Tab-separated table of C-alpha atoms and ligand atoms in Angstrom:
chain	number	residue	atom	x	y	z
F	1	MET	CA	-28.085	-8.822	38.596
F	2	ASP	CA	-25.691	-7.990	35.752
F	3	LEU	CA	-27.377	-6.022	33.018
F	4	GLN	CA	-24.265	-5.048	31.109
F	5	LEU	CA	-22.812	-6.548	27.952
F	6	PRO	CA	-21.291	-9.999	28.473
F	7	ARG	CA	-17.468	-9.861	28.416
F	8	GLY	CA	-16.020	-10.139	24.937
F	9	THR	CA	-19.162	-8.953	23.118
F	10	ARG	CA	-19.976	-5.580	21.572
F	11	ASP	CA	-22.950	-3.519	20.523
F	12	ILE	CA	-22.745	-2.068	17.054
F	13	LEU	CA	-24.500	1.256	17.395
F	14	PRO	CA	-26.324	2.968	14.484
F	15	GLU	CA	-23.474	5.449	13.923
F	16	GLU	CA	-21.079	2.541	13.352
F	17	VAL	CA	-23.298	0.248	11.379
F	18	SER	CA	-22.673	1.967	8.031
F	19	LYS	CA	-19.066	0.710	8.226
F	20	TRP	CA	-20.382	-2.823	8.569
F	21	HIS	CA	-22.731	-2.342	5.610
F	22	PHE	CA	-19.815	-1.074	3.543
F	23	LEU	CA	-17.641	-4.110	4.356
F	24	GLU	CA	-20.534	-6.543	3.865
F	25	ASN	CA	-21.387	-5.035	0.465
F	26	GLU	CA	-17.804	-4.978	-0.753
F	27	PHE	CA	-17.282	-8.582	0.363
F	28	LYS	CA	-20.503	-9.656	-1.369
F	29	LYS	CA	-19.494	-7.898	-4.584
F	30	VAL	CA	-16.039	-9.494	-4.646
F	31	CYS	CA	-17.487	-12.953	-3.912
F	32	GLU	CA	-20.068	-12.616	-6.653
F	33	ASN	CA	-17.359	-11.526	-9.084
F	34	TYR	CA	-15.514	-14.730	-8.322
F	35	GLN	CA	-18.777	-16.698	-8.629
F	36	TYR	CA	-19.243	-17.628	-4.968
F	37	GLU	CA	-22.802	-17.943	-3.629
F	38	GLU	CA	-23.967	-17.194	-0.124
F	39	ILE	CA	-24.713	-19.949	2.381
F	40	ARG	CA	-26.277	-19.461	5.817
F	41	THR	CA	-26.037	-22.164	8.459
F	42	PRO	CA	-27.363	-22.342	12.043
F	43	ILE	CA	-25.558	-20.559	14.853
F	44	PHE	CA	-25.396	-23.771	16.878
F	45	GLU	CA	-24.522	-27.301	15.817
F	46	HIS	CA	-24.047	-30.672	17.507
F	47	THR	CA	-20.876	-30.415	19.615
F	48	GLU	CA	-19.450	-33.502	17.930
F	49	LEU	CA	-19.262	-31.657	14.608
F	50	PHE	CA	-16.526	-29.368	15.920
F	51	GLU	CA	-14.842	-32.067	18.022
F	52	ARG	CA	-14.395	-34.185	14.914
F	53	GLY	CA	-14.003	-31.358	12.417
F	54	VAL	CA	-11.773	-28.802	14.122
F	55	GLY	CA	-10.055	-31.450	16.277
F	56	ASP	CA	-10.385	-32.160	20.000
F	57	SER	CA	-6.722	-31.364	20.736
F	58	THR	CA	-7.042	-27.783	19.451
F	59	ASP	CA	-7.462	-24.885	21.891
F	60	ILE	CA	-10.694	-23.983	20.109
F	61	VAL	CA	-12.346	-27.321	20.951
F	62	SER	CA	-10.649	-28.120	24.265
F	63	LYS	CA	-10.950	-24.672	25.883
F	64	GLU	CA	-12.943	-22.161	23.921
F	65	MET	CA	-16.298	-23.595	22.954
F	66	TYR	CA	-19.644	-22.337	24.184
F	67	THR	CA	-21.211	-25.732	24.779
F	68	PHE	CA	-24.573	-26.301	26.428
F	69	GLN	CA	-27.234	-28.950	26.834
F	70	ASP	CA	-30.647	-28.232	25.398
F	71	LYS	CA	-33.839	-29.331	27.130
F	72	GLY	CA	-33.708	-32.600	25.214
F	73	GLY	CA	-30.301	-33.417	26.705
F	74	ARG	CA	-28.357	-32.883	23.447
F	75	SER	CA	-24.935	-31.309	23.595
F	76	LEU	CA	-24.908	-28.263	21.327
F	77	THR	CA	-22.204	-25.676	20.638
F	78	LEU	CA	-22.301	-22.107	19.362
F	79	ARG	CA	-20.149	-22.371	16.249
F	80	PRO	CA	-16.535	-21.276	16.842
F	81	GLU	CA	-15.806	-21.140	13.090
F	82	GLY	CA	-17.602	-21.577	9.772
F	83	THR	CA	-15.865	-24.362	7.849
F	84	ALA	CA	-17.249	-27.356	9.785
F	85	SER	CA	-20.838	-26.115	9.358
F	86	VAL	CA	-20.449	-25.431	5.629
F	87	VAL	CA	-18.927	-28.874	5.061
F	88	ARG	CA	-21.720	-30.470	7.113
F	89	ALA	CA	-24.301	-28.708	4.922
F	90	PHE	CA	-22.402	-29.810	1.788
F	91	VAL	CA	-22.643	-33.435	2.922
F	92	GLU	CA	-26.160	-33.246	4.351
F	93	HIS	CA	-27.630	-31.749	1.161
F	94	LYS	CA	-25.466	-33.932	-1.087
F	95	LEU	CA	-24.081	-30.886	-2.872
F	96	TYR	CA	-21.258	-33.172	-4.066
F	97	GLY	CA	-23.858	-34.663	-6.430
F	98	GLU	CA	-24.567	-31.361	-8.233
F	99	VAL	CA	-23.490	-31.169	-11.853
F	100	SER	CA	-21.659	-27.881	-11.525
F	101	GLN	CA	-18.491	-28.413	-9.468
F	102	PRO	CA	-16.664	-27.103	-7.525
F	103	ILE	CA	-19.295	-25.724	-5.158
F	104	LYS	CA	-18.180	-22.230	-4.162
F	105	MET	CA	-19.825	-20.601	-1.148
F	106	TYR	CA	-19.360	-17.557	1.032
F	107	TYR	CA	-20.691	-16.526	4.438
F	108	ASN	CA	-20.715	-13.615	6.821
F	109	GLU	CA	-21.718	-14.734	10.275
F	110	PRO	CA	-21.068	-14.435	14.010
F	111	MET	CA	-18.725	-16.971	15.638
F	112	PHE	CA	-18.131	-17.681	19.337
F	113	ARG	CA	-14.942	-18.527	21.201
F	114	TYR	CA	-14.339	-18.327	24.932
F	115	GLU	CA	-11.020	-16.482	24.672
F	116	ARG	CA	-9.424	-13.805	26.829
F	117	PRO	CA	-10.781	-10.607	25.274
F	118	GLN	CA	-8.334	-7.941	24.093
F	119	GLY	CA	-8.069	-5.573	21.124
F	120	GLY	CA	-9.093	-7.583	18.050
F	121	ARG	CA	-10.062	-10.618	20.093
F	122	GLN	CA	-13.630	-11.088	21.242
F	123	ARG	CA	-15.882	-13.869	22.431
F	124	GLN	CA	-18.493	-13.098	19.807
F	125	PHE	CA	-16.878	-11.978	16.568
F	126	THR	CA	-17.833	-11.976	12.909
F	127	GLN	CA	-16.182	-13.879	10.100
F	128	MET	CA	-16.528	-13.272	6.407
F	129	GLY	CA	-15.409	-16.486	4.802
F	130	ILE	CA	-15.479	-18.614	1.698
F	131	GLU	CA	-15.226	-22.349	1.045
F	132	ALA	CA	-14.663	-24.028	-2.329
F	133	LEU	CA	-15.409	-27.749	-2.332
F	134	GLY	CA	-14.688	-30.271	-5.054
F	135	SER	CA	-11.393	-29.243	-6.648
F	136	ASP	CA	-7.799	-29.992	-5.793
F	137	ASP	CA	-6.387	-27.839	-8.545
F	138	PRO	CA	-3.740	-25.399	-7.260
F	139	SER	CA	-5.350	-22.663	-9.354
F	140	ILE	CA	-8.273	-22.665	-6.933
F	141	ASP	CA	-5.900	-22.188	-3.975
F	142	VAL	CA	-4.721	-19.083	-5.740
F	143	GLU	CA	-8.275	-18.012	-6.583
F	144	VAL	CA	-9.155	-18.213	-2.875
F	145	ILE	CA	-6.080	-16.200	-1.856
F	146	SER	CA	-6.569	-13.644	-4.627
F	147	LEU	CA	-10.220	-13.171	-3.620
F	148	ALA	CA	-9.101	-12.227	-0.117
F	149	MET	CA	-6.431	-9.903	-1.519
F	150	ALA	CA	-8.966	-8.308	-3.915
F	151	PHE	CA	-11.274	-7.621	-0.982
F	152	PHE	CA	-8.488	-5.956	0.998
F	153	ARG	CA	-7.572	-3.865	-2.032
F	154	LYS	CA	-11.194	-2.777	-2.568
F	155	ILE	CA	-11.595	-1.543	0.970
F	156	GLY	CA	-8.253	0.267	0.776
F	157	LEU	CA	-6.216	-1.920	3.154
F	158	THR	CA	-2.834	-2.186	1.480
F	159	ASN	CA	-0.505	-2.380	4.457
F	160	ILE	CA	-0.786	-6.154	4.647
F	161	LYS	CA	1.341	-9.211	3.993
F	162	LEU	CA	0.488	-12.676	2.795
F	163	VAL	CA	2.254	-15.608	4.459
F	164	ILE	CA	1.909	-19.126	3.099
F	165	ASN	CA	2.996	-22.607	4.079
F	166	SER	CA	2.326	-26.181	3.077
F	167	LEU	CA	1.432	-28.923	5.524
F	168	GLY	CA	1.683	-31.486	2.714
F	169	ASP	CA	-0.409	-34.595	2.229
F	170	LYS	CA	-1.084	-37.358	4.763
F	171	GLU	CA	2.173	-39.196	4.066
F	172	SER	CA	4.289	-36.042	4.445
F	173	ARG	CA	2.524	-35.065	7.646
F	174	LEU	CA	3.020	-38.530	9.174
F	175	LYS	CA	6.768	-38.330	8.527
F	176	HIS	CA	6.883	-34.821	9.987
F	177	ARG	CA	4.932	-36.007	13.006
F	178	GLU	CA	7.457	-38.775	13.694
F	179	ALA	CA	10.268	-36.242	13.464
F	180	LEU	CA	8.480	-33.904	15.873
F	181	VAL	CA	7.992	-36.694	18.423
F	182	ALA	CA	11.682	-37.635	18.160
F	183	HIS	CA	12.649	-33.967	18.566
F	184	PHE	CA	10.501	-33.193	21.614
F	185	GLU	CA	10.359	-36.544	23.450
F	186	PRO	CA	13.793	-36.405	25.178
F	187	HIS	CA	12.978	-32.931	26.598
F	188	ILE	CA	9.238	-33.180	27.099
F	189	ASP	CA	9.610	-32.644	30.881
F	190	GLU	CA	10.521	-29.019	30.135
F	191	PHE	CA	7.093	-28.474	28.573
F	192	CYS	CA	3.696	-27.790	30.122
F	193	ALA	CA	1.340	-30.606	31.082
F	194	GLU	CA	-0.791	-29.993	27.977
F	195	CYS	CA	2.200	-30.323	25.649
F	196	GLN	CA	3.083	-33.591	27.326
F	197	VAL	CA	-0.316	-34.924	26.283
F	198	ARG	CA	0.050	-33.336	22.818
F	199	LEU	CA	3.363	-35.144	22.225
F	200	HIS	CA	1.690	-38.373	21.167
F	201	LYS	CA	-1.794	-37.087	20.398
F	202	ASN	CA	-0.921	-34.227	18.053
F	203	PRO	CA	2.687	-32.979	18.325
F	204	LEU	CA	2.089	-30.223	15.728
F	205	ARG	CA	0.025	-28.418	18.365
F	206	ILE	CA	3.141	-28.039	20.572
F	207	LEU	CA	4.367	-25.536	17.987
F	208	ASP	CA	1.552	-23.088	18.765
F	209	CYS	CA	1.406	-23.647	22.549
F	210	LYS	CA	0.713	-20.307	24.229
F	211	LYS	CA	2.690	-21.274	27.370
F	212	ASP	CA	5.818	-22.782	25.810
F	213	HIS	CA	6.252	-20.540	22.791
F	214	GLU	CA	9.587	-19.183	24.147
F	215	ASN	CA	11.187	-22.619	24.500
F	216	PRO	CA	14.112	-22.766	22.018
F	217	LEU	CA	13.146	-26.325	21.064
F	218	ILE	CA	10.113	-24.885	19.290
F	219	LYS	CA	12.312	-22.720	17.090
F	220	SER	CA	14.657	-25.617	16.321
F	221	ALA	CA	11.803	-28.089	15.618
F	222	PRO	CA	11.944	-29.923	12.273
F	223	SER	CA	10.282	-27.968	9.485
F	224	ILE	CA	7.362	-29.492	7.602
F	225	LEU	CA	8.846	-28.265	4.329
F	226	ASP	CA	11.717	-30.757	4.761
F	227	PHE	CA	9.248	-33.635	4.908
F	228	LEU	CA	7.059	-32.901	1.903
F	229	ASN	CA	6.975	-35.790	-0.559
F	230	GLU	CA	7.345	-35.177	-4.293
F	231	GLU	CA	3.647	-34.724	-4.911
F	232	SER	CA	3.266	-32.215	-2.085
F	233	ILE	CA	6.344	-30.286	-3.257
F	234	ALA	CA	4.923	-30.132	-6.803
F	235	TYR	CA	1.577	-28.910	-5.483
F	236	PHE	CA	3.196	-26.182	-3.398
F	237	GLU	CA	5.425	-25.145	-6.327
F	238	ASN	CA	2.333	-24.731	-8.507
F	239	VAL	CA	0.630	-22.565	-5.919
F	240	LYS	CA	3.723	-20.351	-5.655
F	241	ASN	CA	4.024	-20.101	-9.441
F	242	TYR	CA	0.398	-19.054	-9.830
F	243	LEU	CA	0.752	-16.460	-7.067
F	244	THR	CA	3.799	-15.047	-8.834
F	245	ALA	CA	1.917	-15.008	-12.147
F	246	LEU	CA	-0.888	-13.009	-10.515
F	247	GLU	CA	1.721	-10.669	-9.023
F	248	ILE	CA	0.611	-11.432	-5.478
F	249	PRO	CA	3.654	-11.037	-3.203
F	250	PHE	CA	4.029	-13.649	-0.459
F	251	GLU	CA	6.371	-14.896	2.231
F	252	ILE	CA	6.838	-18.515	3.240
F	253	ASP	CA	6.690	-19.350	6.936
F	254	PRO	CA	7.291	-23.063	7.609
F	255	THR	CA	6.385	-22.577	11.293
F	256	MET	CA	2.847	-21.419	10.541
F	257	VAL	CA	0.642	-24.248	11.850
F	258	ARG	CA	-2.827	-22.632	12.178
F	259	GLY	CA	-5.072	-23.407	15.138
F	260	LEU	CA	-7.347	-26.006	13.515
F	261	ASP	CA	-6.570	-29.649	12.794
F	262	TYR	CA	-8.234	-30.108	9.412
F	263	TYR	CA	-5.548	-28.544	7.222
F	264	ASN	CA	-3.279	-30.124	4.666
F	265	HIS	CA	-1.286	-28.767	1.711
F	266	THR	CA	-1.669	-24.980	1.385
F	267	THR	CA	-2.233	-22.845	4.483
F	268	PHE	CA	-2.080	-19.065	4.546
F	269	GLU	CA	-2.580	-15.985	6.670
F	270	ILE	CA	-2.890	-12.329	5.791
F	271	MET	CA	-1.703	-9.937	8.483
F	272	SER	CA	-1.732	-6.227	8.994
F	273	VAL	CA	1.739	-4.666	9.018
F	274	GLU	CA	0.355	-1.308	10.094
F	275	GLU	CA	2.476	0.133	12.885
F	276	GLY	CA	0.919	0.038	16.329
F	277	PHE	CA	-1.787	-2.396	15.301
F	278	GLY	CA	-1.326	-4.514	18.445
F	279	ALA	CA	-0.824	-8.203	19.000
F	280	LYS	CA	-3.694	-9.632	16.990
F	281	THR	CA	-2.525	-8.839	13.495
F	282	THR	CA	-3.936	-11.802	11.590
F	283	LEU	CA	-6.855	-10.496	9.562
F	284	CYS	CA	-7.454	-13.612	7.488
F	285	GLY	CA	-6.566	-17.282	7.907
F	286	GLY	CA	-7.281	-20.233	5.689
F	287	GLY	CA	-6.122	-23.301	3.880
F	288	ARG	CA	-6.886	-26.653	2.311
F	289	TYR	CA	-8.710	-29.482	4.024
F	290	HIS	CA	-9.034	-32.750	2.177
F	291	GLY	CA	-10.335	-35.045	4.885
F	292	LEU	CA	-13.293	-33.090	6.228
F	293	VAL	CA	-16.044	-34.112	3.791
F	294	ARG	CA	-15.153	-37.773	4.299
F	295	GLU	CA	-14.973	-37.277	8.082
F	296	PHE	CA	-18.581	-36.052	7.957
F	297	GLY	CA	-19.779	-39.036	5.935
F	298	GLY	CA	-19.450	-37.723	2.363
F	299	PRO	CA	-17.261	-38.926	-0.500
F	300	ASP	CA	-13.577	-37.989	-0.684
F	301	THR	CA	-13.780	-34.306	-1.651
F	302	PRO	CA	-11.073	-31.677	-1.416
F	303	GLY	CA	-11.840	-28.261	0.034
F	304	ILE	CA	-10.218	-24.901	0.634
F	305	GLY	CA	-11.311	-21.628	2.191
F	306	PHE	CA	-10.583	-18.778	4.554
F	307	GLY	CA	-12.105	-16.696	7.342
F	308	ILE	CA	-11.637	-12.942	7.762
F	309	GLY	CA	-12.264	-11.325	11.153
F	310	VAL	CA	-14.485	-8.302	10.534
F	311	GLU	CA	-13.730	-6.589	13.869
F	312	ARG	CA	-10.014	-6.827	13.080
F	313	ILE	CA	-10.580	-5.302	9.648
F	314	LEU	CA	-12.332	-2.371	11.292
F	315	LEU	CA	-9.384	-1.912	13.658
F	316	ALA	CA	-6.927	-2.084	10.739
F	317	LEU	CA	-8.941	0.506	8.777
F	318	GLU	CA	-8.952	2.782	11.803
F	319	LYS	CA	-5.196	2.408	12.336
F	320	ALA	CA	-4.566	3.131	8.652
F	321	ASP	CA	-6.871	6.162	8.931
F	322	ILE	CA	-9.049	4.947	6.065
F	323	LYS	CA	-12.424	6.653	6.076
F	324	ILE	CA	-15.435	4.575	5.184
F	325	PRO	CA	-18.135	6.232	3.039
F	326	ALA	CA	-20.892	7.634	5.262
F	327	LYS	CA	-24.458	6.357	5.264
F	328	LYS	CA	-26.966	7.255	2.569
F	329	PRO	CA	-27.816	10.928	2.902
F	330	LEU	CA	-31.271	12.260	3.587
F	331	GLU	CA	-32.988	13.609	0.461
F	332	VAL	CA	-35.830	15.724	1.863
F	333	TYR	CA	-36.774	17.099	5.249
F	334	VAL	CA	-40.411	18.188	5.327
F	335	ILE	CA	-41.082	21.076	7.695
F	336	ALA	CA	-44.507	21.943	9.029
F	337	ALA	CA	-44.290	25.684	9.690
F	338	GLN	CA	-47.519	25.659	11.704
F	339	PRO	CA	-49.607	23.019	13.507
F	340	GLU	CA	-52.259	22.966	10.715
F	341	ALA	CA	-49.622	21.767	8.269
F	342	GLU	CA	-48.782	18.686	10.348
F	343	LEU	CA	-51.262	16.373	8.588
F	344	LYS	CA	-49.909	17.428	5.189
F	345	ALA	CA	-46.338	16.845	6.422
F	346	VAL	CA	-47.258	13.295	7.481
F	347	THR	CA	-48.885	12.462	4.137
F	348	LEU	CA	-46.171	14.136	2.050
F	349	VAL	CA	-43.335	12.319	3.855
F	350	ASN	CA	-45.261	9.086	3.374
F	351	LYS	CA	-45.757	9.758	-0.351
F	352	LEU	CA	-42.074	10.624	-0.885
F	353	ARG	CA	-40.983	7.439	0.860
F	354	GLN	CA	-43.411	5.360	-1.174
F	355	ASN	CA	-41.758	6.807	-4.265
F	356	GLY	CA	-38.361	5.595	-3.038
F	357	ILE	CA	-37.177	9.029	-1.880
F	358	SER	CA	-35.642	9.166	1.589
F	359	ALA	CA	-37.654	11.641	3.642
F	360	GLU	CA	-37.808	12.785	7.254
F	361	LYS	CA	-39.883	15.144	9.403
F	362	ASP	CA	-39.975	16.446	12.944
F	363	TYR	CA	-41.561	14.339	15.681
F	364	LEU	CA	-40.971	16.645	18.649
F	365	LYS	CA	-43.318	19.545	17.799
F	366	ARG	CA	-40.304	21.814	17.209
F	367	LYS	CA	-40.655	25.392	15.982
F	368	LEU	CA	-39.749	26.274	12.384
F	369	LYS	CA	-36.219	27.403	13.239
F	370	ALA	CA	-35.478	24.291	15.275
F	371	GLN	CA	-36.790	22.098	12.446
F	372	LEU	CA	-34.442	23.831	10.002
F	373	LYS	CA	-31.591	23.195	12.398
F	374	ASP	CA	-32.583	19.538	12.604
F	375	ALA	CA	-32.663	19.317	8.780
F	376	ASN	CA	-29.124	20.733	8.693
F	377	ARG	CA	-27.926	18.353	11.378
F	378	LYS	CA	-29.310	15.430	9.397
F	379	LYS	CA	-27.591	16.778	6.250
F	380	ALA	CA	-30.819	16.883	4.192
F	381	ASN	CA	-30.253	17.687	0.510
F	382	TYR	CA	-33.591	19.527	0.303
F	383	THR	CA	-36.200	20.954	2.619
F	384	ILE	CA	-39.870	21.563	1.920
F	385	ILE	CA	-41.581	24.162	4.090
F	386	LEU	CA	-45.333	23.833	4.532
F	387	GLY	CA	-46.996	27.085	5.613
F	388	GLU	CA	-50.463	28.561	5.192
F	389	GLU	CA	-49.883	29.722	1.627
F	390	GLU	CA	-48.481	26.377	0.543
F	391	LEU	CA	-51.477	24.549	2.008
F	392	GLN	CA	-53.825	26.789	0.040
F	393	THR	CA	-52.035	26.733	-3.299
F	394	GLY	CA	-50.760	23.135	-3.199
F	395	ASN	CA	-47.379	24.419	-4.382
F	396	TYR	CA	-44.476	23.920	-1.992
F	397	GLN	CA	-41.152	25.706	-1.495
F	398	LEU	CA	-38.442	23.211	-2.363
F	399	LYS	CA	-35.070	24.436	-1.170
F	400	HIS	CA	-31.732	22.954	-2.135
F	401	MET	CA	-29.756	23.309	1.077
F	402	GLU	CA	-26.252	23.555	-0.337
F	403	SER	CA	-26.897	26.149	-3.082
F	404	GLY	CA	-29.779	27.882	-1.304
F	405	GLU	CA	-31.800	27.705	-4.560
F	406	GLN	CA	-35.497	27.700	-3.891
F	407	GLY	CA	-38.778	27.674	-5.837
F	408	ALA	CA	-42.459	26.866	-5.551
F	409	VAL	CA	-43.312	23.573	-7.200
F	410	SER	CA	-46.216	21.134	-7.193
F	411	GLU	CA	-46.104	17.844	-5.305
F	412	GLN	CA	-45.901	15.889	-8.562
F	413	THR	CA	-42.973	17.987	-9.839
F	414	ILE	CA	-41.125	17.465	-6.549
F	415	ILE	CA	-41.442	13.709	-6.858
F	416	GLU	CA	-40.347	13.731	-10.503
F	417	LYS	CA	-37.397	16.029	-9.837
F	418	LEU	CA	-36.131	14.051	-6.860
F	419	THR	CA	-36.607	10.726	-8.636
F	420	ILE	CA	-34.482	11.959	-11.565
F	421	ALA	CA	-31.862	13.336	-9.122
F	422	LYS	CA	-31.748	9.947	-7.377
F	423	GLU	CA	-31.332	8.045	-10.638
F	424	GLU	CA	-28.500	10.335	-11.682
F	425	LYS	CA	-26.547	9.608	-8.466
Y	501	HAM	P1	-9.112	-18.872	12.177
Y	501	HAM	O1	-7.703	-18.565	11.862
Y	501	HAM	O2	-9.377	-19.558	13.478
Y	501	HAM	O3	-9.637	-19.763	10.970
Y	501	HAM	O4	-9.987	-17.557	12.116
Y	501	HAM	C1	-9.976	-16.744	10.973
Y	501	HAM	C2	-9.964	-15.270	11.368
Y	501	HAM	O5	-11.028	-14.985	12.265
Y	501	HAM	C3	-8.732	-14.832	12.125
Y	501	HAM	O6	-7.662	-14.545	11.249
Y	501	HAM	C4	-9.221	-13.578	12.819
Y	501	HAM	O7	-9.191	-12.463	11.938
Y	501	HAM	C5	-10.655	-13.927	13.130
Y	501	HAM	N1	-10.791	-14.353	14.532
Y	501	HAM	C6	-10.549	-15.570	15.063
Y	501	HAM	N2	-10.790	-15.578	16.373
Y	501	HAM	C7	-11.192	-14.337	16.717
Y	501	HAM	C8	-11.609	-13.693	17.929
Y	501	HAM	N3	-11.672	-14.352	19.079
Y	501	HAM	N4	-11.948	-12.384	17.878
Y	501	HAM	C9	-11.912	-11.702	16.714
Y	501	HAM	N5	-11.550	-12.242	15.543
Y	501	HAM	C10	-11.196	-13.538	15.527
Y	501	HAM	C11	-10.893	-20.270	10.884
Y	501	HAM	O8	-11.799	-19.994	11.632
Y	501	HAM	C12	-11.102	-21.174	9.684
Y	501	HAM	N6	-12.504	-21.633	9.672
Y	501	HAM	C13	-10.774	-20.444	8.396
Y	501	HAM	C14	-10.935	-21.327	7.192
Y	501	HAM	C15	-11.985	-21.356	6.357
Y	501	HAM	N7	-10.089	-22.264	6.809
Y	501	HAM	C16	-10.574	-22.858	5.740
Y	501	HAM	N8	-11.739	-22.349	5.459
C-alpha cells in the first residue's frame, strides 16, 4: 500500500500557505482594478470539451489528461487548463447575451496534467488566469498583457521578459500550414512517428515536438509572420503600438507556437530571466482564441486570456530572493499563571476573538515560564497574565512584548485599546 503523496503533487504546509495567500490577494486586487470578476468552474468536465477545445493533436490532450469513467459510464477529465471550462460556462449560461460586454473573468484553480515532474512542472499545479470574451479590439490584448505585467510588478518579480507572436487569422494560418507541409514533407522520414502523423493533421505541432526539437528543419521552417495577411498584420501592428505606448518592453518570437490549438492572432509568454531558474522558465502563457465559443455552440465571439503557474511564481520569487510578507501576527497571548485561572483564560481568549482580536492561549498545561516562551515563539504583540490577584480585582496585566511596557487594566479597556491598535494598523 502506498500512503505517500502521488508523484507530481505537493502538500502546502501551514508555514508556506501565507505565501499563497499573498499571491492570491495580490492577483485578486489587480484583477479587480482591471474590472475582472471571479469565476469558479468544476474540477472535472466531459472529456470531449478538452478534445475539441484544446485540440486532440496537442500533447495535453493526447498524452497528459487524467481521464476516467464515472459510474454512469461517462468519460470525464480533470481539467488540464482553464480556458475551455470558462468558455463552456460562457456559452452554457449565455453570458454573450448580457448587456455589458466584454465579459471579463478571472480564476485561480488547480489544473492536472500527466507530465514528467521536475522543478516547476507538476501533475497537479495551480493557475491564476483571466479570460476576456466579446471584444476583438487590440487594446484588450494589451490590457490582458498589462494586467499580467502589473501583477508581476506588484509581487516584486522584475527579472522577466515578455515575448509575443501572431498566429494570424484563419486565412493566414492556412497559408502557413501549406508552407509547413511543403517544407517538412520531403524529409518527414527523419522525424518521429508522431510528427509523421502531425504533418497532415496539424503541422504547426511539429515545431514544438519534444523529440525532434534539434532537427535543423525546425529552425529553418517558414515563419508565420511571413504569411500574415493585411488584416492580421494591421492587428499585430496595433498590439505592438499599444504595448509601446504603455512602455511595456517586448520581444517578438515567430517560432513561439504555444501548446494548445485554439490560438489565433496574438500569443504571448512571460518568462523568468533569473539566472539558475532551471528549464521551466515560462511563468505565464496566453493569447487570442476566436473559434472557441463557436466550437462550443455559441455565437461567433472573440476571446483572449492567459494562465500563470503559481508554483513557478513561487520558485521565481525564491530564486530572486524576494521575501513575502509573513502571516498576520498574534495580538494577545493569554497566560494562566495558575490552574484556577484556566477558566478565565478560556473565556477571555474567546471574548477577544469575538471582538476581532487575534488571541491564543496554552493548551498543554505549561508552567508560567514555558507559556511566556511560547508567547515569544508565536511573536505575540501583547501578553496578559492571569494570577490570583488579577482574578480577584478583575484588572489584568497587559504587557507590550517589544517595549516591555506593562500596566493593570480592566477587560473592557483591553478590548478597546487593542481594537484601536488594530484599526490603526
Ligand atoms: P499553458 O501555457 O499551457 O496555457 O499554461 C499556462 C502556465 O501554466 C504556464 O506558463 C506555466 O506557468 C503553468 N503550467 C503549465 N503546465 C504546468 C505544470 N505541469 N506544472 C506547473 N505549472 C504549469 C494554458 O493553460 C492556457 N489555458 C492559457 C490561456 C488562457 N490562454 C488563453 N487563456
